[in-house]
Short mmCIF file of C-alpha atoms and ligand atoms in Angstrom, two decimals:
data_model
loop_
_atom_site.label_atom_id
_atom_site.label_comp_id
_atom_site.label_asym_id
_atom_site.label_seq_id
_atom_site.Cartn_x
_atom_site.Cartn_y
_atom_site.Cartn_z
CA UNK A 1 0.00 0.00 0.00
CA UNK A 2 1.31 3.47 -0.90
CA UNK A 3 2.14 5.73 2.01
CA UNK A 4 0.73 9.19 1.43
CA UNK A 5 1.33 12.26 3.61
CA UNK A 6 -2.44 12.68 4.07
CA UNK A 7 -5.56 10.57 3.75
CA UNK A 8 -7.53 13.59 2.50
CA UNK A 9 -6.19 16.91 1.21
CA UNK A 10 -8.52 19.82 0.44
CA UNK A 11 -7.54 22.48 -2.10
CA UNK A 12 -9.15 25.47 -0.36
CA UNK A 13 -10.29 26.07 3.21
CA UNK A 14 -13.83 27.45 2.78
CA UNK A 15 -17.10 25.85 3.89
CA UNK A 16 -16.74 23.15 1.23
CA UNK A 17 -13.65 22.02 3.14
CA UNK A 18 -13.97 22.91 6.79
CA UNK A 19 -17.50 21.70 7.49
CA UNK A 20 -16.64 18.09 6.70
CA UNK A 21 -12.96 17.81 7.67
CA UNK A 22 -13.46 17.37 11.46
CA UNK A 23 -15.72 14.36 10.77
CA UNK A 24 -12.68 12.75 9.12
CA UNK A 25 -10.11 13.56 11.80
CA UNK A 26 -12.62 12.25 14.38
CA UNK A 27 -12.31 8.90 12.61
CA UNK A 28 -8.49 9.01 12.78
CA UNK A 29 -7.84 10.28 9.25
CA UNK A 30 -4.92 12.58 8.49
CA UNK A 31 -6.30 15.72 6.85
CA UNK A 32 -4.92 19.04 5.56
CA UNK A 33 -6.18 22.19 3.86
CA UNK A 34 -4.15 24.06 1.23
CA UNK A 35 -5.08 27.75 1.37
CA UNK A 36 -3.63 30.61 -0.66
CA UNK A 37 -5.52 33.50 0.92
CA UNK A 38 -7.58 33.79 4.11
CA UNK A 39 -8.61 30.83 6.23
CA UNK A 40 -12.36 30.21 5.82
CA UNK A 41 -12.61 31.41 2.22
CA UNK A 42 -15.25 33.72 0.75
CA UNK A 43 -18.21 33.41 3.11
CA UNK A 44 -16.74 34.71 6.39
CA UNK A 45 -14.24 37.13 4.83
CA UNK A 46 -15.77 38.53 1.64
CA UNK A 47 -19.27 37.07 1.42
CA UNK A 48 -22.18 36.20 3.69
CA UNK A 49 -20.84 37.30 7.09
CA UNK A 50 -19.27 40.53 5.82
CA UNK A 51 -22.41 41.34 3.82
CA UNK A 52 -25.00 40.64 6.53
CA UNK A 53 -23.13 42.82 9.05
CA UNK A 54 -23.19 45.75 6.64
CA UNK A 55 -26.80 45.04 5.67
CA UNK A 56 -28.24 44.83 9.19
CA UNK A 57 -28.70 48.61 9.64
CA UNK A 58 -30.75 48.75 6.40
CA UNK A 59 -33.58 46.86 8.13
CA UNK A 60 -33.32 49.09 11.22
CA UNK A 61 -33.47 52.15 8.97
CA UNK A 62 -36.56 50.79 7.22
CA UNK A 63 -38.34 50.29 10.53
CA UNK A 64 -37.39 53.73 11.83
CA UNK A 65 -38.61 55.44 8.68
CA UNK A 66 -41.80 53.36 8.44
CA UNK A 67 -42.62 53.89 12.12
CA UNK A 68 -43.65 57.47 11.40
CA UNK A 69 -42.05 58.98 14.47
CA UNK A 70 -42.63 56.11 16.93
CA UNK A 71 -38.87 55.58 16.82
CA UNK A 72 -37.13 58.96 16.85
CA UNK A 73 -34.44 59.96 14.34
CA UNK A 74 -34.06 59.62 10.58
CA UNK A 75 -32.20 56.30 10.54
CA UNK A 76 -29.14 57.64 8.64
CA UNK A 77 -26.40 55.03 8.33
CA UNK A 78 -22.82 55.97 9.24
CA UNK A 79 -21.10 53.68 6.74
CA UNK A 80 -17.61 54.14 8.21
CA UNK A 81 -18.82 53.07 11.66
CA UNK A 82 -20.76 50.24 10.01
CA UNK A 83 -17.48 49.07 8.41
CA UNK A 84 -15.66 49.31 11.74
CA UNK A 85 -18.37 47.17 13.38
CA UNK A 86 -18.13 44.63 10.55
CA UNK A 87 -14.39 44.39 10.96
CA UNK A 88 -14.62 44.04 14.73
CA UNK A 89 -16.89 41.02 14.24
CA UNK A 90 -15.24 39.24 11.30
CA UNK A 91 -11.55 40.10 11.43
CA UNK A 92 -10.93 37.48 14.11
CA UNK A 93 -12.82 34.69 12.30
CA UNK A 94 -9.89 33.25 10.26
CA UNK A 95 -7.74 32.83 13.39
CA UNK A 96 -10.63 31.44 15.41
CA UNK A 97 -11.48 28.98 12.63
CA UNK A 98 -7.87 27.90 12.21
CA UNK A 99 -7.53 27.33 15.96
CA UNK A 100 -10.75 25.28 16.06
CA UNK A 101 -9.79 23.14 13.07
CA UNK A 102 -6.23 22.62 14.32
CA UNK A 103 -7.64 21.55 17.67
CA UNK A 104 -9.73 19.05 15.71
CA UNK A 105 -6.52 17.72 14.13
CA UNK A 106 -6.59 19.37 10.69
CA UNK A 107 -3.31 20.83 9.33
CA UNK A 108 -3.01 24.02 7.28
CA UNK A 109 -0.57 24.39 4.37
CA UNK A 110 -0.39 27.97 3.14
CA UNK A 111 0.33 28.74 -0.53
CA UNK A 112 -0.96 28.25 -4.06
CA UNK A 113 -1.92 24.61 -4.59
CA UNK A 114 -1.44 22.85 -7.94
CA UNK A 115 -1.71 19.19 -9.01
CA UNK A 116 1.53 17.60 -10.23
CA UNK A 117 -0.20 14.23 -10.55
CA UNK A 118 -3.51 12.90 -9.12
CA UNK A 119 -1.92 12.22 -5.72
CA UNK A 120 0.71 14.97 -5.58
CA UNK A 121 0.11 18.66 -4.92
CA UNK A 122 2.65 21.41 -5.10
CA UNK A 123 2.17 24.07 -2.41
CA UNK A 124 4.60 26.89 -2.98
CA UNK A 125 8.03 25.22 -3.14
CA UNK A 126 6.89 22.12 -1.25
CA UNK A 127 5.13 18.97 -2.49
CA UNK A 128 2.70 16.85 -0.52
CA UNK A 129 0.86 13.65 -1.35
CA UNK A 130 -2.62 12.46 -0.49
CA UNK A 131 -4.78 9.40 -1.04
CA UNK A 132 -7.87 11.52 -1.84
CA UNK A 133 -7.96 15.16 -2.93
CA UNK A 134 -11.04 17.42 -2.74
CA UNK A 135 -11.03 20.43 -5.04
CA UNK A 136 -12.81 23.16 -3.05
CA UNK A 137 -11.35 26.25 -4.69
CA UNK A 138 -14.60 28.30 -4.94
CA UNK A 139 -15.17 31.10 -7.44
CA UNK A 140 -13.88 34.60 -8.19
CA UNK A 141 -15.63 37.68 -9.60
CA UNK A 142 -16.28 37.83 -13.33
CA UNK A 143 -14.96 41.11 -14.74
CA UNK A 144 -16.35 42.77 -17.86
CA UNK A 145 -13.71 43.07 -20.56
CA UNK A 146 -14.45 46.64 -21.68
CA UNK A 147 -12.54 49.92 -21.95
CA UNK A 148 -11.97 51.28 -18.43
CA UNK A 149 -12.34 47.91 -16.69
CA UNK A 150 -9.51 48.89 -14.34
CA UNK A 151 -11.72 51.72 -13.04
CA UNK A 152 -14.42 49.30 -11.87
CA UNK A 153 -14.62 47.35 -8.61
CA UNK A 154 -15.91 43.96 -7.46
CA UNK A 155 -17.89 42.75 -4.44
CA UNK A 156 -14.76 42.45 -2.28
CA UNK A 157 -14.04 46.15 -2.86
CA UNK A 158 -17.67 47.03 -2.15
CA UNK A 159 -17.73 45.13 1.13
CA UNK A 160 -14.46 46.84 2.15
CA UNK A 161 -15.53 50.42 1.21
CA UNK A 162 -14.33 52.71 4.02
CA UNK A 163 -16.60 55.55 2.93
CA UNK A 164 -19.79 55.34 0.86
CA UNK A 165 -19.36 57.36 -2.35
CA UNK A 166 -22.07 59.90 -3.17
CA UNK A 167 -23.05 57.97 -6.31
CA UNK A 168 -22.62 54.44 -7.64
CA UNK A 169 -23.35 52.50 -10.81
CA UNK A 170 -24.00 48.79 -10.33
CA UNK A 171 -23.64 46.57 -13.42
CA UNK A 172 -25.71 43.37 -13.20
CA UNK A 173 -28.93 42.48 -11.38
CA UNK A 174 -28.15 39.17 -9.65
CA UNK A 175 -27.77 38.55 -5.92
CA UNK A 176 -24.64 40.67 -5.44
CA UNK A 177 -25.87 43.58 -7.58
CA UNK A 178 -29.28 43.82 -5.88
CA UNK A 179 -27.95 43.46 -2.33
CA UNK A 180 -25.16 45.99 -2.92
CA UNK A 181 -27.53 48.48 -4.60
CA UNK A 182 -29.90 48.19 -1.64
CA UNK A 183 -27.12 48.77 0.93
CA UNK A 184 -25.48 51.64 -0.98
CA UNK A 185 -28.80 53.43 -1.42
CA UNK A 186 -29.68 53.04 2.27
CA UNK A 187 -26.25 54.46 3.16
CA UNK A 188 -26.96 57.58 1.10
CA UNK A 189 -25.50 56.88 -2.35
CA UNK A 190 -27.34 57.82 -5.53
CA UNK A 191 -27.56 54.37 -7.21
CA UNK A 192 -28.13 53.34 -10.83
CA UNK A 193 -28.41 49.64 -11.72
CA UNK A 194 -27.61 48.61 -15.29
CA UNK A 195 -29.48 45.44 -16.30
CA UNK A 196 -28.47 43.47 -19.37
CA UNK A 197 -32.00 42.06 -19.77
CA UNK A 198 -35.35 42.94 -18.29
CA UNK A 199 -35.52 40.55 -15.31
CA UNK A 200 -33.45 40.90 -12.17
CA UNK A 201 -32.68 37.81 -10.03
CA UNK A 202 -33.47 35.24 -12.69
CA UNK A 203 -33.56 32.29 -10.28
CA UNK A 204 -36.54 33.81 -8.43
CA UNK A 205 -40.17 34.26 -9.52
CA UNK A 206 -40.41 36.96 -12.20
CA UNK A 207 -43.48 38.45 -10.57
CA UNK A 208 -41.66 38.90 -7.26
CA UNK A 209 -38.41 40.15 -8.78
CA UNK A 210 -40.41 42.72 -10.79
CA UNK A 211 -42.10 43.79 -7.55
CA UNK A 212 -38.74 44.13 -5.82
CA UNK A 213 -37.38 46.28 -8.67
CA UNK A 214 -40.54 48.44 -8.54
CA UNK A 215 -40.12 48.91 -4.76
CA UNK A 216 -36.43 49.79 -5.13
CA UNK A 217 -37.34 52.26 -7.90
CA UNK A 218 -39.99 53.83 -5.65
CA UNK A 219 -37.29 54.18 -2.96
CA UNK A 220 -35.13 56.14 -5.43
CA UNK A 221 -32.82 53.58 -7.12
CA UNK A 222 -32.71 53.96 -10.90
CA UNK A 223 -32.84 50.81 -13.07
CA UNK A 224 -31.74 50.88 -16.71
CA UNK A 225 -33.17 47.77 -18.38
CA UNK A 226 -31.92 46.01 -21.53
CA UNK A 227 -28.80 48.19 -21.43
CA UNK A 228 -25.23 47.31 -22.43
CA UNK A 229 -22.31 48.97 -20.64
CA UNK A 230 -19.79 50.05 -23.28
CA UNK A 231 -16.97 51.77 -21.40
CA UNK A 232 -15.95 53.61 -18.25
CA UNK A 233 -13.87 56.77 -18.52
CA UNK A 234 -12.03 58.81 -15.89
CA UNK A 235 -13.14 62.47 -15.81
CA UNK A 236 -11.88 65.26 -13.58
CA UNK A 237 -14.99 65.07 -11.36
CA UNK A 238 -15.52 61.30 -11.33
CA UNK A 239 -16.34 58.55 -13.82
CA UNK A 240 -18.39 58.50 -16.99
CA UNK A 241 -20.16 55.20 -17.76
CA UNK A 242 -21.08 54.99 -21.42
CA UNK A 243 -23.98 52.69 -22.38
CA UNK A 244 -25.97 52.05 -25.56
CA UNK A 245 -28.77 54.06 -23.87
CA UNK A 246 -26.80 57.14 -22.82
CA UNK A 247 -24.08 58.21 -20.40
CA UNK A 248 -24.12 58.11 -16.59
CA UNK A 249 -21.87 60.22 -14.36
CA UNK A 250 -20.86 58.52 -11.16
CA UNK A 251 -18.16 58.30 -8.50
CA UNK A 252 -17.86 54.51 -8.26
CA UNK A 253 -18.70 51.46 -10.42
CA UNK A 254 -19.44 47.97 -9.13
CA UNK A 255 -19.02 45.18 -11.70
CA UNK A 256 -21.44 42.54 -10.37
CA UNK A 257 -21.70 40.44 -13.51
CA UNK A 258 -21.39 37.04 -11.87
CA UNK A 259 -18.76 34.67 -10.49
CA UNK A 260 -16.42 32.24 -12.26
CA UNK A 261 -15.27 28.83 -10.91
CA UNK A 262 -11.59 28.69 -9.86
CA UNK A 263 -10.47 25.96 -12.25
CA UNK A 264 -7.50 27.71 -13.86
CA UNK A 265 -3.86 27.29 -12.84
CA UNK A 266 -4.40 24.27 -10.59
CA UNK A 267 -3.19 21.63 -13.03
CA UNK A 268 -6.57 20.21 -14.08
CA UNK A 269 -5.70 20.02 -17.80
CA UNK A 270 -2.35 18.41 -17.07
CA UNK A 271 -3.85 15.54 -15.06
CA UNK A 272 -7.15 15.29 -16.99
CA UNK A 273 -9.88 16.47 -14.56
CA UNK A 274 -12.96 17.35 -16.66
CA UNK A 275 -14.53 20.80 -16.24
CA UNK A 276 -16.32 23.48 -18.23
CA UNK A 277 -17.21 27.15 -17.73
CA UNK A 278 -19.77 26.17 -15.04
CA UNK A 279 -17.17 24.34 -12.96
CA UNK A 280 -15.80 20.87 -12.29
CA UNK A 281 -17.88 17.96 -13.57
CA UNK A 282 -18.65 15.23 -11.05
CA UNK A 283 -20.77 12.10 -10.77
CA UNK A 284 -23.43 11.45 -8.10
CA UNK A 285 -20.63 10.80 -5.55
CA UNK A 286 -18.99 14.20 -6.26
CA UNK A 287 -16.17 12.26 -7.88
CA UNK A 288 -14.37 13.88 -10.81
CA UNK A 289 -13.14 12.16 -13.98
CA UNK A 290 -10.10 11.02 -11.93
CA UNK A 291 -11.03 8.36 -9.36
CA UNK A 292 -9.26 9.71 -6.26
CA UNK A 293 -10.18 13.36 -6.90
CA UNK A 294 -13.48 14.84 -5.70
CA UNK A 295 -14.93 18.36 -5.75
CA UNK A 296 -17.29 20.32 -3.48
CA UNK A 297 -18.77 23.80 -3.11
CA UNK A 298 -18.94 26.68 -5.57
CA UNK A 299 -16.33 25.19 -7.92
CA UNK A 300 -18.75 22.38 -8.90
CA UNK A 301 -20.78 22.50 -12.11
CA UNK A 302 -24.24 21.89 -10.59
CA UNK A 303 -27.85 22.97 -10.80
CA UNK A 304 -28.18 23.55 -7.04
CA UNK A 305 -27.68 27.17 -5.89
CA UNK A 306 -24.03 28.00 -5.16
CA UNK A 307 -24.49 28.92 -1.50
CA UNK A 308 -22.71 28.32 1.78
CA UNK A 309 -25.25 25.77 3.10
CA UNK A 310 -24.94 23.85 -0.19
CA UNK A 311 -21.14 23.77 0.23
CA UNK A 312 -21.61 22.58 3.83
CA UNK A 313 -23.98 19.80 2.74
CA UNK A 314 -21.49 18.61 0.10
CA UNK A 315 -18.55 18.79 2.49
CA UNK A 316 -20.38 16.69 5.07
CA UNK A 317 -21.55 14.28 2.35
CA UNK A 318 -17.94 13.71 1.24
CA UNK A 319 -16.79 13.17 4.82
CA UNK A 320 -19.47 10.49 5.17
CA UNK A 321 -18.39 8.91 1.89
CA UNK A 322 -14.71 8.84 2.91
CA UNK A 323 -15.73 7.38 6.27
CA UNK A 324 -17.37 4.48 4.46
CA UNK A 325 -20.98 5.47 3.69
CA UNK A 326 -21.11 4.78 -0.04
CA UNK A 327 -24.53 6.23 -0.98
CA UNK A 328 -24.98 8.77 -3.81
CA UNK A 329 -25.53 12.40 -2.88
CA UNK A 330 -29.23 13.21 -2.48
CA UNK A 331 -29.71 16.98 -2.30
CA UNK A 332 -32.57 18.22 -0.10
CA UNK A 333 -34.71 21.28 -0.83
CA UNK A 334 -32.28 24.21 -0.60
CA UNK A 335 -33.58 27.50 0.77
CA UNK A 336 -32.24 30.76 -0.61
CA UNK A 337 -32.90 34.47 -0.17
CA UNK A 338 -31.75 37.79 -1.53
CA UNK A 339 -31.02 40.20 1.33
CA UNK A 340 -32.76 43.25 -0.11
CA UNK A 341 -35.63 45.27 1.35
CA UNK A 342 -38.02 43.52 0.94
CA UNK A 343 -36.33 40.13 0.66
CA UNK A 344 -37.38 37.35 -1.73
CA UNK A 345 -36.84 33.81 -0.46
CA UNK A 346 -37.71 30.40 -1.85
CA UNK A 347 -37.29 26.67 -1.31
CA UNK A 348 -38.41 23.52 -3.08
CA UNK A 349 -40.41 23.53 -6.32
CA UNK A 350 -40.21 26.99 -7.90
CA UNK A 351 -43.13 28.96 -9.28
CA UNK A 352 -41.74 28.55 -12.81
CA UNK A 353 -41.53 24.75 -12.38
CA UNK A 354 -45.05 24.58 -10.94
CA UNK A 355 -46.47 26.68 -13.77
CA UNK A 356 -44.76 24.41 -16.31
CA UNK A 357 -46.44 21.32 -14.77
CA UNK A 358 -50.01 22.37 -13.90
CA UNK A 359 -51.20 18.72 -13.66
CA UNK A 360 -48.67 17.97 -10.91
CA UNK A 361 -48.91 21.10 -8.76
CA UNK A 362 -51.46 23.44 -7.27
CA UNK A 363 -50.34 27.05 -6.79
CA UNK A 364 -51.86 29.16 -3.99
CA UNK A 365 -50.93 32.82 -3.70
CA UNK A 366 -51.64 34.90 -0.58
CA UNK A 367 -51.18 38.48 0.51
CA UNK A 368 -49.28 38.12 3.81
CA UNK A 369 -50.46 41.54 4.94
CA UNK A 370 -53.73 39.83 5.89
CA UNK A 371 -51.83 38.77 9.04
CA UNK A 372 -51.90 41.51 11.73
CA UNK A 373 -48.47 40.38 13.00
CA UNK A 374 -46.78 41.79 9.89
CA UNK A 375 -47.80 45.28 11.06
CA UNK A 376 -45.82 44.99 14.30
CA UNK A 377 -42.62 46.16 12.66
CA UNK A 378 -44.32 48.31 10.05
CA UNK A 379 -44.28 46.00 7.02
CA UNK A 380 -46.31 47.44 4.17
CA UNK A 381 -46.43 44.72 1.54
CA UNK A 382 -45.72 41.03 1.04
CA UNK A 383 -46.99 37.91 -0.70
CA UNK A 384 -46.35 34.21 -0.45
CA UNK A 385 -46.80 31.58 -3.16
CA UNK A 386 -47.35 28.05 -1.87
CA UNK A 387 -46.97 25.03 -4.12
CA UNK A 388 -48.73 21.75 -3.25
CA UNK A 389 -48.50 18.31 -4.86
CA UNK A 390 -51.44 16.03 -5.67
CA UNK A 391 -51.35 14.65 -2.10
CA UNK A 392 -51.86 18.19 -0.67
CA UNK A 393 -48.30 18.26 0.68
CA UNK A 394 -46.34 21.51 0.55
CA UNK A 395 -43.49 21.02 -1.96
CA UNK A 396 -42.38 24.61 -2.54
CA UNK A 397 -42.80 28.14 -1.25
CA UNK A 398 -41.60 31.58 -2.21
CA UNK A 399 -42.22 34.82 -0.36
CA UNK A 400 -41.54 38.49 -0.90
CA UNK A 401 -41.54 40.43 2.38
CA UNK A 402 -39.18 41.88 4.97
CA UNK A 403 -39.24 38.50 6.77
CA UNK A 404 -39.17 36.19 3.76
CA UNK A 405 -36.02 34.35 4.87
CA UNK A 406 -37.48 33.46 8.28
CA UNK A 407 -40.79 32.34 6.79
CA UNK A 408 -39.10 30.05 4.25
CA UNK A 409 -36.72 28.67 6.91
CA UNK A 410 -39.74 27.91 9.10
CA UNK A 411 -41.55 26.11 6.27
CA UNK A 412 -38.47 24.20 5.07
CA UNK A 413 -39.03 21.03 7.21
CA UNK A 414 -42.60 20.79 5.89
CA UNK A 415 -41.29 21.04 2.30
CA UNK A 416 -38.37 18.64 2.79
CA UNK A 417 -40.20 15.97 4.78
CA UNK A 418 -43.61 16.29 3.08
CA UNK A 419 -45.63 16.88 6.26
CA UNK A 420 -49.30 15.95 5.96
CA UNK A 421 -52.03 18.38 7.13
CA UNK A 422 -52.42 16.20 10.26
CA UNK A 423 -48.71 16.47 11.07
CA UNK A 424 -48.74 20.22 10.49
CA UNK A 425 -51.57 20.50 12.99
CA UNK A 426 -49.29 19.05 15.67
CA UNK A 427 -46.77 21.87 15.34
CA UNK A 428 -47.48 24.18 18.27
CA UNK A 429 -45.21 27.14 17.55
CA UNK A 430 -44.52 30.30 19.57
CA UNK A 431 -47.12 33.05 19.31
CA UNK A 432 -46.68 35.84 18.28
CA UNK A 433 -43.74 35.14 15.99
CA UNK A 434 -42.80 34.93 12.32
CA UNK A 435 -42.75 31.13 12.61
CA UNK A 436 -46.37 31.16 13.77
CA UNK A 437 -47.22 33.60 10.99
CA UNK A 438 -45.51 31.32 8.43
CA UNK A 439 -47.55 28.25 9.39
CA UNK A 440 -50.67 30.43 9.54
CA UNK A 441 -50.26 30.95 5.78
CA UNK A 442 -50.80 27.22 5.23
CA UNK A 443 -54.25 27.30 6.81
C1 FAD B 501 -20.51 39.01 -1.91
C2 FAD B 501 -21.00 37.60 -1.63
C3 FAD B 501 -22.07 37.43 -0.77
C4 FAD B 501 -22.54 36.14 -0.51
N1 FAD B 501 -23.60 35.99 0.33
C5 FAD B 501 -24.06 34.77 0.62
C6 FAD B 501 -25.13 34.60 1.54
O1 FAD B 501 -25.66 35.55 2.09
N2 FAD B 501 -25.53 33.33 1.82
C7 FAD B 501 -24.96 32.25 1.21
O2 FAD B 501 -25.37 31.11 1.51
N3 FAD B 501 -23.94 32.37 0.32
C8 FAD B 501 -23.48 33.61 0.02
N4 FAD B 501 -22.45 33.76 -0.86
C9 FAD B 501 -21.88 32.54 -1.49
C10 FAD B 501 -20.90 31.83 -0.52
O3 FAD B 501 -19.91 32.74 -0.09
C11 FAD B 501 -20.26 30.64 -1.24
O4 FAD B 501 -21.29 29.79 -1.70
C12 FAD B 501 -19.33 29.85 -0.31
O5 FAD B 501 -18.33 30.67 0.21
C13 FAD B 501 -18.72 28.66 -1.09
O6 FAD B 501 -17.75 28.02 -0.31
P1 FAD B 501 -16.53 27.24 -1.00
O7 FAD B 501 -15.77 26.61 0.11
O8 FAD B 501 -17.02 26.41 -2.11
O9 FAD B 501 -15.64 28.38 -1.68
P2 FAD B 501 -14.82 29.59 -1.02
O10 FAD B 501 -15.42 30.03 0.26
O11 FAD B 501 -14.68 30.61 -2.10
O12 FAD B 501 -13.39 28.94 -0.66
C14 FAD B 501 -12.47 28.60 -1.64
C15 FAD B 501 -11.09 28.76 -1.05
O13 FAD B 501 -10.13 28.16 -1.91
C16 FAD B 501 -8.97 28.96 -1.93
N5 FAD B 501 -8.22 28.64 -3.15
C17 FAD B 501 -8.61 28.81 -4.43
N6 FAD B 501 -7.67 28.35 -5.28
C18 FAD B 501 -6.66 27.88 -4.51
C19 FAD B 501 -5.41 27.28 -4.79
N7 FAD B 501 -4.99 27.07 -6.05
N8 FAD B 501 -4.61 26.92 -3.76
C20 FAD B 501 -5.00 27.14 -2.48
N9 FAD B 501 -6.18 27.69 -2.16
C21 FAD B 501 -7.00 28.06 -3.16
C22 FAD B 501 -9.50 30.38 -1.88
O14 FAD B 501 -8.51 31.26 -1.43
C23 FAD B 501 -10.65 30.22 -0.91
O15 FAD B 501 -10.23 30.47 0.41
C24 FAD B 501 -21.93 35.02 -1.13
C25 FAD B 501 -20.84 35.20 -2.00
C26 FAD B 501 -20.38 36.48 -2.24
C27 FAD B 501 -19.20 36.67 -3.16
N1 NAD B 502 -27.94 36.09 -0.56
C1 NAD B 502 -27.17 35.13 -1.02
O1 NAD B 502 -27.33 33.96 -0.68
C2 NAD B 502 -26.07 35.46 -1.99
C3 NAD B 502 -25.57 36.76 -2.08
C4 NAD B 502 -24.55 37.01 -2.98
C5 NAD B 502 -24.04 36.00 -3.77
N2 NAD B 502 -24.56 34.76 -3.66
C6 NAD B 502 -24.06 33.66 -4.52
O2 NAD B 502 -22.96 34.14 -5.27
C7 NAD B 502 -23.10 33.80 -6.63
C8 NAD B 502 -22.77 34.95 -7.51
O3 NAD B 502 -23.68 36.04 -7.38
P1 NAD B 502 -23.68 37.13 -8.51
O4 NAD B 502 -24.65 38.21 -8.16
O5 NAD B 502 -22.28 37.49 -8.82
O6 NAD B 502 -24.16 36.30 -9.77
P2 NAD B 502 -25.59 36.13 -10.45
O7 NAD B 502 -25.45 35.05 -11.41
O8 NAD B 502 -26.68 36.08 -9.42
O9 NAD B 502 -25.80 37.52 -11.24
C9 NAD B 502 -24.97 37.91 -12.29
C10 NAD B 502 -25.62 39.13 -12.98
O10 NAD B 502 -24.72 39.64 -13.94
C11 NAD B 502 -25.39 39.81 -15.17
N3 NAD B 502 -24.38 39.64 -16.24
C12 NAD B 502 -23.66 38.53 -16.50
N4 NAD B 502 -22.83 38.74 -17.55
C13 NAD B 502 -23.04 40.03 -17.93
C14 NAD B 502 -22.50 40.85 -18.94
N5 NAD B 502 -21.58 40.39 -19.79
N6 NAD B 502 -22.95 42.12 -19.04
C15 NAD B 502 -23.89 42.60 -18.19
N7 NAD B 502 -24.44 41.86 -17.21
C16 NAD B 502 -24.02 40.60 -17.09
C17 NAD B 502 -26.47 38.75 -15.17
O11 NAD B 502 -27.50 39.09 -16.07
C18 NAD B 502 -26.91 38.79 -13.71
O12 NAD B 502 -27.83 39.83 -13.50
C19 NAD B 502 -24.49 33.28 -6.83
O13 NAD B 502 -24.30 31.95 -7.26
C20 NAD B 502 -25.15 33.28 -5.50
O14 NAD B 502 -25.58 31.98 -5.24
C21 NAD B 502 -25.55 34.46 -2.79
#
């Protein structure tokens, strides 16, 4: 038997790696992460955690302004203090994570990792070997290849902004574009969003994403639909964004045109791991075209949403597989939300899927403002769409409201486990609460 340095080596140290690794060391396996930047990867440092800290005051501001004087003040956001608070919470996470994982027996190897052969990885000027390798290298920002691209910024820059500029152009209308536009506007910037097509947030219901755009427009954000960005030019008083529908003067440009899997420069072509522009191709055991090499997280080519909880699920699945549980991966319903005001959240069968199969699904739409509880924190509008199968079980739900993420989280067990009406009746939840309100919608 060959003696390798490690039983399992992860390329990357994000959620796709660190959520499963301790399950392996607990079974006596020798495990290491190769990391070229910050321990923990995108989510804690440049993604979810950083974003939600900066976003939290937006909801407070909304409540203050909607309360019509019940809460005093105008709810202005001091972005610089907001940044300082964010840093005070997240700056210690990489060290804390590293300490926790090292205590669990995982080793860290810092440097750029690259395959030399299926079992050998070069890390800086060192080489290490492993029985199994998991590619968990994540994604990086896509950048538009146009004149003036060096004048534009990505989501990392946005989340690190020390001072909010007085105006901002956001290119794109996916998750990152919509969340950043919402935060920048709430912090006082004059925001214009340039949309390539005419629907924002394509993975959500068109009706709800149109409603979100309409609400953001009513709040003062400008949307330019079906518009191509042609160039960005430096002027003495700021930047000039040229589009096929006119010019926009601004102080700052966010290129939020998507994210690209990190498949380049890690030796995949040399050793023959199959991948395409969507990521690394795997079978139903997350195994790549090379037997001992697996992949997990954002770098995978997959139809499931590229989110932290998806990466966690895959990481834990692989740990189970390497510990001897040989079943194929079976993805559950995955809940997702966009952290705008209002939010849109969904899980299970989507509205588009249900509409495409009217014989299989029944769609029920409700105005959630019929529930008095939504008025407690001054909500003004919201709807939920519930999707049932032929057996009257809830198989999907999507909501637009300030509490959409909590409602969909509350309903997720019913969707995933197919609760019957009799089982739902046995759920005695806390009243008054969003969870109670969520189940009330099923009645
Ligand atoms: C702005 C933003 C906001 C987001 N908000 C949310 C949210 O609210 N909720 C949510 O669920 N998801 C959110 N996401 C998505 C979430 O961050 C990702 O789904 C998650 O981080 C994926 O984890 P991962 O481990 O696959 O990849 P990553 O966390 O990206 O980790 C990959 C790691 O691999 C390292 N690496 C890459 N190449 C090499 C190499 N050659 N050698 C060594 N190391 C390498 C990288 O440095 C990185 O640390 C957000 C993403 C962004 C960008
Ligand atoms: N709340 C969350 O859970 C959250 C938040 C942020 C990011 N994420 C994850 O991060 C990933 C990336 O998010 P994202 O917003 O970067 O990607 P996205 O795919 O959601 O949006 C990309 C946007 O860029 C536009 N676009 C693409 N190419 C373009 C071009 N050439 N010109 C103009 N516009 C173009 C698209 O039309 C789309 O509006 C997503 O997979 C998402 O799962 C999740």
